[in-house]
Amino acid sequence: MFALRLSAFSVGLTSSKRKFLFIINERFRRGKTEIKDKPRLSPVQTRVKELRQLTQQLQVVHPNVLAKALHRGLLFQNQELLAINKPYGVAVHGGPGVRTSIADVLPILAKMNDGMRAGSELHLCHRLDKETTGAMLLARSEEAANRIQELFRTHQVQKKYWVLSVGVPVPSEGVIDIPILEKESTGPQPHYKMTLSPVYRVSEGGEGLTRVRANRQAHSAATRYRVLGSAGGCSLVELHPITGVKHQIRVHMAYALGCTILGDHKYAHWNRLAPQKLPEGVLRKLGLEQSKARHLPLHLHACHLTLPGVGGHNDISVNCPLPKFFIRSLQRLKIPLPERA
């Protein structure tokens, strides 16, 4: 119909104008055909697309875009520090394969936060893994950064994490106190990862424990945990790391409790690098197939920080909301969010 109207309208026009209208008509016709013939996505493909949209928005953006997103999501600020909501998949420090990091955008974020005032600065106080989301502190001066780093180093900062685990930890709450060390995993794909280094082993008769010599390379690691809710073969777990060893929460969940964090493809297997293997029931509830499990992000979120008051000042508490992908997973698994945690 559009083509007929166009033909009638073109009567009396110059050849160049008729040619122009013909080109428009052809593009319109092809566009309709392309839209009509576009294949529909399967439910699994739709779910993968959703996961990508929820986790990859800020991984390859211009530094200004990342700085604006961090500024919009500020959790707390005073004269000495800022608390940001670190997105998934964004590295704290630069390095090979890192396009934009938190450290890269600190000068931009500092100016944005101070009305583009010259001389504004921000400094890192600690770090979170690239795949970890949540509350992260920045200091307005190097002196303040040093003070906060000392609080972290001496374990005076109270940290609370929420994870979504595959499986239900038994017992439902307790303290894991098992040292951790870095070790090479041999196999088809040799690589290094953190693992447990127990100081006790079960005796040969299975009736008691025998103390073994501690590995000099191991670091003391203690984590307090409690299960907040379980359903669909998964659990929402709250963890308080008492120490601060690399990948401590991930290792204690996977190897001490036997409940790997959802989306933790690194610690789902020991001797190979492969996507996390999930039970059929969990895959079904998440709307995925095993071949698409690699798209699941790590469900590890720094939800709360408390800094002790210094010099008569009150404690500083920072809460950070869960990312959308974490909430969607809870909803699909039918694990309710606790009213108070």
PDB file of C-alpha atoms in Angstrom, residues 77-306:
ATOM      1  CA  GLN A  77      30.348  10.428  51.830  1.00  0.00           C
ATOM      2  CA  ASN A  78      31.833  12.793  54.385  1.00  0.00           C
ATOM      3  CA  GLN A  79      34.879  15.050  54.546  1.00  0.00           C
ATOM      4  CA  GLU A  80      37.298  12.109  54.546  1.00  0.00           C
ATOM      5  CA  LEU A  81      35.847   9.302  52.471  1.00  0.00           C
ATOM      6  CA  LEU A  82      33.350   8.074  49.896  1.00  0.00           C
ATOM      7  CA  ALA A  83      31.653   4.701  49.602  1.00  0.00           C
ATOM      8  CA  ILE A  84      30.858   3.487  46.090  1.00  0.00           C
ATOM      9  CA  ASN A  85      28.804   0.569  44.800  1.00  0.00           C
ATOM     10  CA  LYS A  86      31.317  -1.450  42.766  1.00  0.00           C
ATOM     11  CA  PRO A  87      29.699  -3.024  39.692  1.00  0.00           C
ATOM     12  CA  TYR A  88      30.182  -6.601  38.543  1.00  0.00           C
ATOM     13  CA  GLY A  89      33.054  -7.308  36.155  1.00  0.00           C
ATOM     14  CA  VAL A  90      34.927  -4.033  36.712  1.00  0.00           C
ATOM     15  CA  ALA A  91      38.513  -4.423  37.935  1.00  0.00           C
ATOM     16  CA  VAL A  92      39.794  -2.235  40.762  1.00  0.00           C
ATOM     17  CA  HIS A  93      43.287  -1.962  39.264  1.00  0.00           C
ATOM     18  CA  GLY A  94      44.404  -1.850  35.641  1.00  0.00           C
ATOM     19  CA  GLY A  95      46.387  -4.607  33.975  1.00  0.00           C
ATOM     20  CA  PRO A  96      46.570  -6.842  30.887  1.00  0.00           C
ATOM     21  CA  GLY A  97      43.147  -7.120  29.268  1.00  0.00           C
ATOM     22  CA  VAL A  98      41.606  -4.438  31.513  1.00  0.00           C
ATOM     23  CA  ARG A  99      40.110  -1.616  29.475  1.00  0.00           C
ATOM     24  CA  THR A 100      38.846   0.587  32.310  1.00  0.00           C
ATOM     25  CA  SER A 101      39.369   0.126  36.050  1.00  0.00           C
ATOM     26  CA  ILE A 102      38.148   1.868  39.188  1.00  0.00           C
ATOM     27  CA  ALA A 103      41.650   3.303  39.683  1.00  0.00           C
ATOM     28  CA  ASP A 104      41.583   4.782  36.164  1.00  0.00           C
ATOM     29  CA  VAL A 105      38.439   6.835  36.800  1.00  0.00           C
ATOM     30  CA  LEU A 106      39.270   8.166  40.278  1.00  0.00           C
ATOM     31  CA  PRO A 107      40.439  11.583  38.979  1.00  0.00           C
ATOM     32  CA  ILE A 108      37.213  11.967  36.969  1.00  0.00           C
ATOM     33  CA  LEU A 109      35.016  10.805  39.854  1.00  0.00           C
ATOM     34  CA  ALA A 110      36.793  13.163  42.278  1.00  0.00           C
ATOM     35  CA  LYS A 111      36.060  16.191  40.094  1.00  0.00           C
ATOM     36  CA  MET A 112      32.458  15.128  39.488  1.00  0.00           C
ATOM     37  CA  ASN A 113      31.875  14.789  43.199  1.00  0.00           C
ATOM     38  CA  ASP A 114      33.442  18.181  44.017  1.00  0.00           C
ATOM     39  CA  GLY A 115      31.728  20.202  41.311  1.00  0.00           C
ATOM     40  CA  MET A 116      34.679  19.941  38.909  1.00  0.00           C
ATOM     41  CA  ARG A 117      36.914  21.744  41.418  1.00  0.00           C
ATOM     42  CA  ALA A 118      40.620  21.604  40.578  1.00  0.00           C
ATOM     43  CA  GLY A 119      42.817  19.680  42.980  1.00  0.00           C
ATOM     44  CA  SER A 120      40.179  17.109  43.920  1.00  0.00           C
ATOM     45  CA  GLU A 121      41.553  13.633  44.551  1.00  0.00           C
ATOM     46  CA  LEU A 122      40.459  10.163  45.595  1.00  0.00           C
ATOM     47  CA  HIS A 123      42.529   7.194  46.766  1.00  0.00           C
ATOM     48  CA  LEU A 124      41.834   3.459  47.010  1.00  0.00           C
ATOM     49  CA  CYS A 125      41.583   2.103  50.566  1.00  0.00           C
ATOM     50  CA  HIS A 126      41.132  -1.602  49.789  1.00  0.00           C
ATOM     51  CA  ARG A 127      40.125  -3.794  46.887  1.00  0.00           C
ATOM     52  CA  LEU A 128      37.426  -6.180  45.753  1.00  0.00           C
ATOM     53  CA  ASP A 129      37.862  -8.918  43.175  1.00  0.00           C
ATOM     54  CA  LYS A 130      36.773  -8.077  39.638  1.00  0.00           C
ATOM     55  CA  GLU A 131      33.740 -10.385  39.878  1.00  0.00           C
ATOM     56  CA  THR A 132      32.706  -9.188  43.360  1.00  0.00           C
ATOM     57  CA  THR A 133      30.090  -6.456  43.738  1.00  0.00           C
ATOM     58  CA  GLY A 134      29.295  -4.121  46.596  1.00  0.00           C
ATOM     59  CA  ALA A 135      30.518  -1.496  49.027  1.00  0.00           C
ATOM     60  CA  MET A 136      34.011  -0.126  48.478  1.00  0.00           C
ATOM     61  CA  LEU A 137      35.721   2.769  50.273  1.00  0.00           C
ATOM     62  CA  LEU A 138      37.661   5.650  48.714  1.00  0.00           C
ATOM     63  CA  ALA A 139      39.549   8.317  50.668  1.00  0.00           C
ATOM     64  CA  ARG A 140      39.731  12.018  49.828  1.00  0.00           C
ATOM     65  CA  SER A 141      43.394  12.251  50.844  1.00  0.00           C
ATOM     66  CA  GLU A 142      46.431   9.996  50.988  1.00  0.00           C
ATOM     67  CA  GLU A 143      46.574  10.458  54.759  1.00  0.00           C
ATOM     68  CA  ALA A 144      42.984   9.285  55.188  1.00  0.00           C
ATOM     69  CA  ALA A 145      43.643   6.341  52.860  1.00  0.00           C
ATOM     70  CA  ASN A 146      46.597   5.248  54.989  1.00  0.00           C
ATOM     71  CA  ARG A 147      44.476   5.371  58.160  1.00  0.00           C
ATOM     72  CA  ILE A 148      41.677   3.318  56.619  1.00  0.00           C
ATOM     73  CA  GLN A 149      44.132   0.812  55.150  1.00  0.00           C
ATOM     74  CA  GLU A 150      45.573   0.317  58.629  1.00  0.00           C
ATOM     75  CA  LEU A 151      42.074  -0.410  59.964  1.00  0.00           C
ATOM     76  CA  PHE A 152      41.660  -3.075  57.287  1.00  0.00           C
ATOM     77  CA  ARG A 153      45.127  -4.502  57.932  1.00  0.00           C
ATOM     78  CA  THR A 154      44.449  -4.864  61.668  1.00  0.00           C
ATOM     79  CA  HIS A 155      40.986  -6.399  61.046  1.00  0.00           C
ATOM     80  CA  GLN A 156      39.122  -3.518  62.719  1.00  0.00           C
ATOM     81  CA  VAL A 157      36.707  -3.053  59.808  1.00  0.00           C
ATOM     82  CA  GLN A 158      33.609  -5.227  60.092  1.00  0.00           C
ATOM     83  CA  LYS A 159      32.720  -6.708  56.697  1.00  0.00           C
ATOM     84  CA  LYS A 160      29.566  -8.558  55.770  1.00  0.00           C
ATOM     85  CA  TYR A 161      29.044 -10.432  52.513  1.00  0.00           C
ATOM     86  CA  TRP A 162      26.048 -12.186  51.028  1.00  0.00           C
ATOM     87  CA  VAL A 163      26.525 -15.118  48.678  1.00  0.00           C
ATOM     88  CA  LEU A 164      24.174 -17.426  46.825  1.00  0.00           C
ATOM     89  CA  SER A 165      25.536 -20.945  47.212  1.00  0.00           C
ATOM     90  CA  VAL A 166      24.841 -24.182  45.382  1.00  0.00           C
ATOM     91  CA  GLY A 167      23.820 -26.511  48.194  1.00  0.00           C
ATOM     92  CA  VAL A 168      22.876 -25.972  51.833  1.00  0.00           C
ATOM     93  CA  PRO A 169      25.733 -25.536  54.348  1.00  0.00           C
ATOM     94  CA  VAL A 170      25.698 -27.930  57.306  1.00  0.00           C
ATOM     95  CA  PRO A 171      25.641 -26.856  60.065  1.00  0.00           C
ATOM     96  CA  SER A 172      23.562 -23.794  59.230  1.00  0.00           C
ATOM     97  CA  GLU A 173      25.928 -21.464  61.076  1.00  0.00           C
ATOM     98  CA  GLY A 174      29.409 -21.557  62.511  1.00  0.00           C
ATOM     99  CA  VAL A 175      33.011 -20.462  62.116  1.00  0.00           C
ATOM    100  CA  ILE A 176      35.412 -21.878  59.533  1.00  0.00           C
ATOM    101  CA  ASP A 177      38.987 -21.678  60.821  1.00  0.00           C
ATOM    102  CA  ILE A 178      41.187 -23.355  58.214  1.00  0.00           C
ATOM    103  CA  PRO A 179      44.388 -21.829  56.777  1.00  0.00           C
ATOM    104  CA  ILE A 180      44.620 -21.111  53.052  1.00  0.00           C
ATOM    105  CA  LEU A 181      47.529 -21.231  50.634  1.00  0.00           C
ATOM    106  CA  GLU A 182      48.098 -20.812  46.917  1.00  0.00           C
ATOM    107  CA  LYS A 183      48.886 -24.028  45.081  1.00  0.00           C
ATOM    108  CA  GLU A 184      49.398 -25.171  41.521  1.00  0.00           C
ATOM    109  CA  SER A 185      46.666 -27.350  40.080  1.00  0.00           C
ATOM    110  CA  THR A 186      48.233 -29.840  37.688  1.00  0.00           C
ATOM    111  CA  GLY A 187      46.347 -31.338  34.789  1.00  0.00           C
ATOM    112  CA  PRO A 188      45.497 -30.562  31.161  1.00  0.00           C
ATOM    113  CA  GLN A 189      45.378 -26.838  32.067  1.00  0.00           C
ATOM    114  CA  PRO A 190      47.940 -26.160  34.830  1.00  0.00           C
ATOM    115  CA  HIS A 191      47.037 -23.087  36.869  1.00  0.00           C
ATOM    116  CA  TYR A 192      47.290 -21.645  40.360  1.00  0.00           C
ATOM    117  CA  LYS A 193      44.459 -21.173  42.827  1.00  0.00           C
ATOM    118  CA  MET A 194      43.911 -20.882  46.554  1.00  0.00           C
ATOM    119  CA  THR A 195      43.097 -23.998  48.573  1.00  0.00           C
ATOM    120  CA  LEU A 196      42.792 -25.245  52.153  1.00  0.00           C
ATOM    121  CA  SER A 197      45.804 -26.162  54.253  1.00  0.00           C
ATOM    122  CA  PRO A 198      44.333 -27.902  57.338  1.00  0.00           C
ATOM    123  CA  VAL A 199      46.409 -28.292  60.489  1.00  0.00           C
ATOM    124  CA  TYR A 200      44.456 -31.440  61.465  1.00  0.00           C
ATOM    125  CA  ARG A 201      43.648 -34.631  59.610  1.00  0.00           C
ATOM    126  CA  VAL A 202      41.381 -37.543  60.427  1.00  0.00           C
ATOM    127  CA  SER A 203      43.284 -40.388  62.068  1.00  0.00           C
ATOM    128  CA  GLU A 204      43.595 -43.711  60.256  1.00  0.00           C
ATOM    129  CA  GLY A 205      40.923 -45.309  62.396  1.00  0.00           C
ATOM    130  CA  GLY A 206      38.561 -42.441  61.685  1.00  0.00           C
ATOM    131  CA  GLU A 207      37.958 -41.934  65.398  1.00  0.00           C
ATOM    132  CA  GLY A 208      39.902 -38.749  66.027  1.00  0.00           C
ATOM    133  CA  LEU A 209      42.042 -35.937  64.695  1.00  0.00           C
ATOM    134  CA  THR A 210      45.784 -35.773  64.363  1.00  0.00           C
ATOM    135  CA  ARG A 211      47.611 -32.464  64.236  1.00  0.00           C
ATOM    136  CA  VAL A 212      49.896 -32.040  61.238  1.00  0.00           C
ATOM    137  CA  ARG A 213      52.735 -29.638  60.650  1.00  0.00           C
ATOM    138  CA  ALA A 214      51.497 -26.282  59.371  1.00  0.00           C
ATOM    139  CA  ASN A 215      52.584 -25.265  55.890  1.00  0.00           C
ATOM    140  CA  ARG A 216      54.838 -22.219  56.066  1.00  0.00           C
ATOM    141  CA  GLN A 217      53.197 -20.757  52.970  1.00  0.00           C
ATOM    142  CA  ALA A 218      49.687 -20.956  54.455  1.00  0.00           C
ATOM    143  CA  HIS A 219      47.809 -17.942  55.818  1.00  0.00           C
ATOM    144  CA  SER A 220      45.474 -18.093  58.814  1.00  0.00           C
ATOM    145  CA  ALA A 221      41.891 -17.714  57.594  1.00  0.00           C
ATOM    146  CA  ALA A 222      38.693 -17.544  59.639  1.00  0.00           C
ATOM    147  CA  THR A 223      35.156 -16.870  58.415  1.00  0.00           C
ATOM    148  CA  ARG A 224      31.921 -16.672  60.402  1.00  0.00           C
ATOM    149  CA  TYR A 225      28.799 -17.677  58.456  1.00  0.00           C
ATOM    150  CA  ARG A 226      25.066 -18.307  58.798  1.00  0.00           C
ATOM    151  CA  VAL A 227      22.388 -19.466  56.379  1.00  0.00           C
ATOM    152  CA  LEU A 228      19.665 -16.846  55.841  1.00  0.00           C
ATOM    153  CA  GLY A 229      17.409 -18.961  53.643  1.00  0.00           C
ATOM    154  CA  SER A 230      17.342 -22.008  51.369  1.00  0.00           C
ATOM    155  CA  ALA A 231      15.198 -23.237  48.479  1.00  0.00           C
ATOM    156  CA  GLY A 232      15.594 -24.935  45.134  1.00  0.00           C
ATOM    157  CA  GLY A 233      18.869 -26.569  46.122  1.00  0.00           C
ATOM    158  CA  CYS A 234      20.576 -23.237  46.827  1.00  0.00           C
ATOM    159  CA  SER A 235      21.110 -21.008  49.869  1.00  0.00           C
ATOM    160  CA  LEU A 236      21.513 -17.351  50.727  1.00  0.00           C
ATOM    161  CA  VAL A 237      24.458 -17.215  53.125  1.00  0.00           C
ATOM    162  CA  GLU A 238      25.811 -14.322  55.175  1.00  0.00           C
ATOM    163  CA  LEU A 239      29.555 -14.321  55.839  1.00  0.00           C
ATOM    164  CA  HIS A 240      31.829 -12.233  58.060  1.00  0.00           C
ATOM    165  CA  PRO A 241      35.501 -12.703  57.118  1.00  0.00           C
ATOM    166  CA  ILE A 242      37.524 -12.323  60.311  1.00  0.00           C
ATOM    167  CA  THR A 243      40.772 -12.359  58.349  1.00  0.00           C
ATOM    168  CA  GLY A 244      41.471 -11.087  54.848  1.00  0.00           C
ATOM    169  CA  VAL A 245      43.128 -13.782  52.744  1.00  0.00           C
ATOM    170  CA  LYS A 246      42.839 -13.790  48.948  1.00  0.00           C
ATOM    171  CA  HIS A 247      39.642 -15.565  47.812  1.00  0.00           C
ATOM    172  CA  GLN A 248      38.954 -16.556  51.429  1.00  0.00           C
ATOM    173  CA  ILE A 249      35.162 -16.621  51.194  1.00  0.00           C
ATOM    174  CA  ARG A 250      35.162 -18.494  47.889  1.00  0.00           C
ATOM    175  CA  VAL A 251      37.598 -21.147  49.145  1.00  0.00           C
ATOM    176  CA  HIS A 252      35.864 -21.654  52.500  1.00  0.00           C
ATOM    177  CA  MET A 253      32.482 -21.982  50.794  1.00  0.00           C
ATOM    178  CA  ALA A 254      33.693 -24.405  48.101  1.00  0.00           C
ATOM    179  CA  TYR A 255      36.203 -26.571  49.953  1.00  0.00           C
ATOM    180  CA  ALA A 256      35.289 -26.282  53.645  1.00  0.00           C
ATOM    181  CA  LEU A 257      31.475 -26.282  53.390  1.00  0.00           C
ATOM    182  CA  GLY A 258      31.208 -28.027  50.020  1.00  0.00           C
ATOM    183  CA  CYS A 259      28.811 -25.350  48.748  1.00  0.00           C
ATOM    184  CA  THR A 260      30.396 -23.464  45.865  1.00  0.00           C
ATOM    185  CA  ILE A 261      29.130 -19.941  45.255  1.00  0.00           C
ATOM    186  CA  LEU A 262      26.775 -19.718  42.276  1.00  0.00           C
ATOM    187  CA  GLY A 263      28.751 -18.515  39.266  1.00  0.00           C
ATOM    188  CA  ASP A 264      32.153 -19.313  40.796  1.00  0.00           C
ATOM    189  CA  HIS A 265      33.628 -21.099  37.795  1.00  0.00           C
ATOM    190  CA  LYS A 266      37.170 -20.878  39.202  1.00  0.00           C
ATOM    191  CA  TYR A 267      36.518 -22.896  42.374  1.00  0.00           C
ATOM    192  CA  ALA A 268      33.797 -25.184  41.007  1.00  0.00           C
ATOM    193  CA  HIS A 269      36.558 -27.589  39.924  1.00  0.00           C
ATOM    194  CA  TRP A 270      40.034 -28.157  41.295  1.00  0.00           C
ATOM    195  CA  ASN A 271      42.096 -29.571  38.441  1.00  0.00           C
ATOM    196  CA  ARG A 272      40.483 -27.934  35.416  1.00  0.00           C
ATOM    197  CA  LEU A 273      39.179 -24.615  34.159  1.00  0.00           C
ATOM    198  CA  ALA A 274      35.562 -25.096  33.128  1.00  0.00           C
ATOM    199  CA  PRO A 275      32.101 -23.627  33.758  1.00  0.00           C
ATOM    200  CA  GLN A 276      30.413 -24.582  37.007  1.00  0.00           C
ATOM    201  CA  LYS A 277      28.503 -27.875  36.831  1.00  0.00           C
ATOM    202  CA  LEU A 278      24.992 -27.307  38.197  1.00  0.00           C
ATOM    203  CA  PRO A 279      22.218 -29.749  39.176  1.00  0.00           C
ATOM    204  CA  GLU A 280      19.378 -30.064  36.678  1.00  0.00           C
ATOM    205  CA  GLY A 281      16.876 -28.677  39.168  1.00  0.00           C
ATOM    206  CA  VAL A 282      18.937 -25.533  39.729  1.00  0.00           C
ATOM    207  CA  LEU A 283      19.433 -25.026  35.992  1.00  0.00           C
ATOM    208  CA  ARG A 284      15.711 -25.389  35.392  1.00  0.00           C
ATOM    209  CA  LYS A 285      14.829 -22.797  38.026  1.00  0.00           C
ATOM    210  CA  LEU A 286      17.462 -20.393  36.687  1.00  0.00           C
ATOM    211  CA  GLY A 287      16.131 -20.826  33.149  1.00  0.00           C
ATOM    212  CA  LEU A 288      19.426 -22.126  31.763  1.00  0.00           C
ATOM    213  CA  GLU A 289      21.040 -25.173  30.199  1.00  0.00           C
ATOM    214  CA  GLN A 290      24.415 -26.499  31.339  1.00  0.00           C
ATOM    215  CA  SER A 291      26.000 -25.320  28.074  1.00  0.00           C
ATOM    216  CA  LYS A 292      25.061 -21.749  29.050  1.00  0.00           C
ATOM    217  CA  ALA A 293      26.129 -21.937  32.708  1.00  0.00           C
ATOM    218  CA  ARG A 294      29.292 -20.007  31.857  1.00  0.00           C
ATOM    219  CA  HIS A 295      27.174 -16.856  31.576  1.00  0.00           C
ATOM    220  CA  LEU A 296      26.270 -16.951  35.281  1.00  0.00           C
ATOM    221  CA  PRO A 297      28.076 -14.199  37.220  1.00  0.00           C
ATOM    222  CA  LEU A 298      29.665 -14.732  40.613  1.00  0.00           C
ATOM    223  CA  HIS A 299      27.006 -14.158  43.291  1.00  0.00           C
ATOM    224  CA  LEU A 300      29.313 -12.616  45.910  1.00  0.00           C
ATOM    225  CA  HIS A 301      28.285  -9.208  47.258  1.00  0.00           C
ATOM    226  CA  ALA A 302      29.884  -6.926  49.871  1.00  0.00           C
ATOM    227  CA  CYS A 303      26.671  -5.713  51.470  1.00  0.00           C
ATOM    228  CA  HIS A 304      27.912  -3.966  54.618  1.00  0.00           C
ATOM    229  CA  LEU A 305      30.981  -2.225  56.067  1.00  0.00           C
ATOM    230  CA  THR A 306      31.476  -0.699  59.514  1.00  0.00           C
TER     231      THR A 306
END
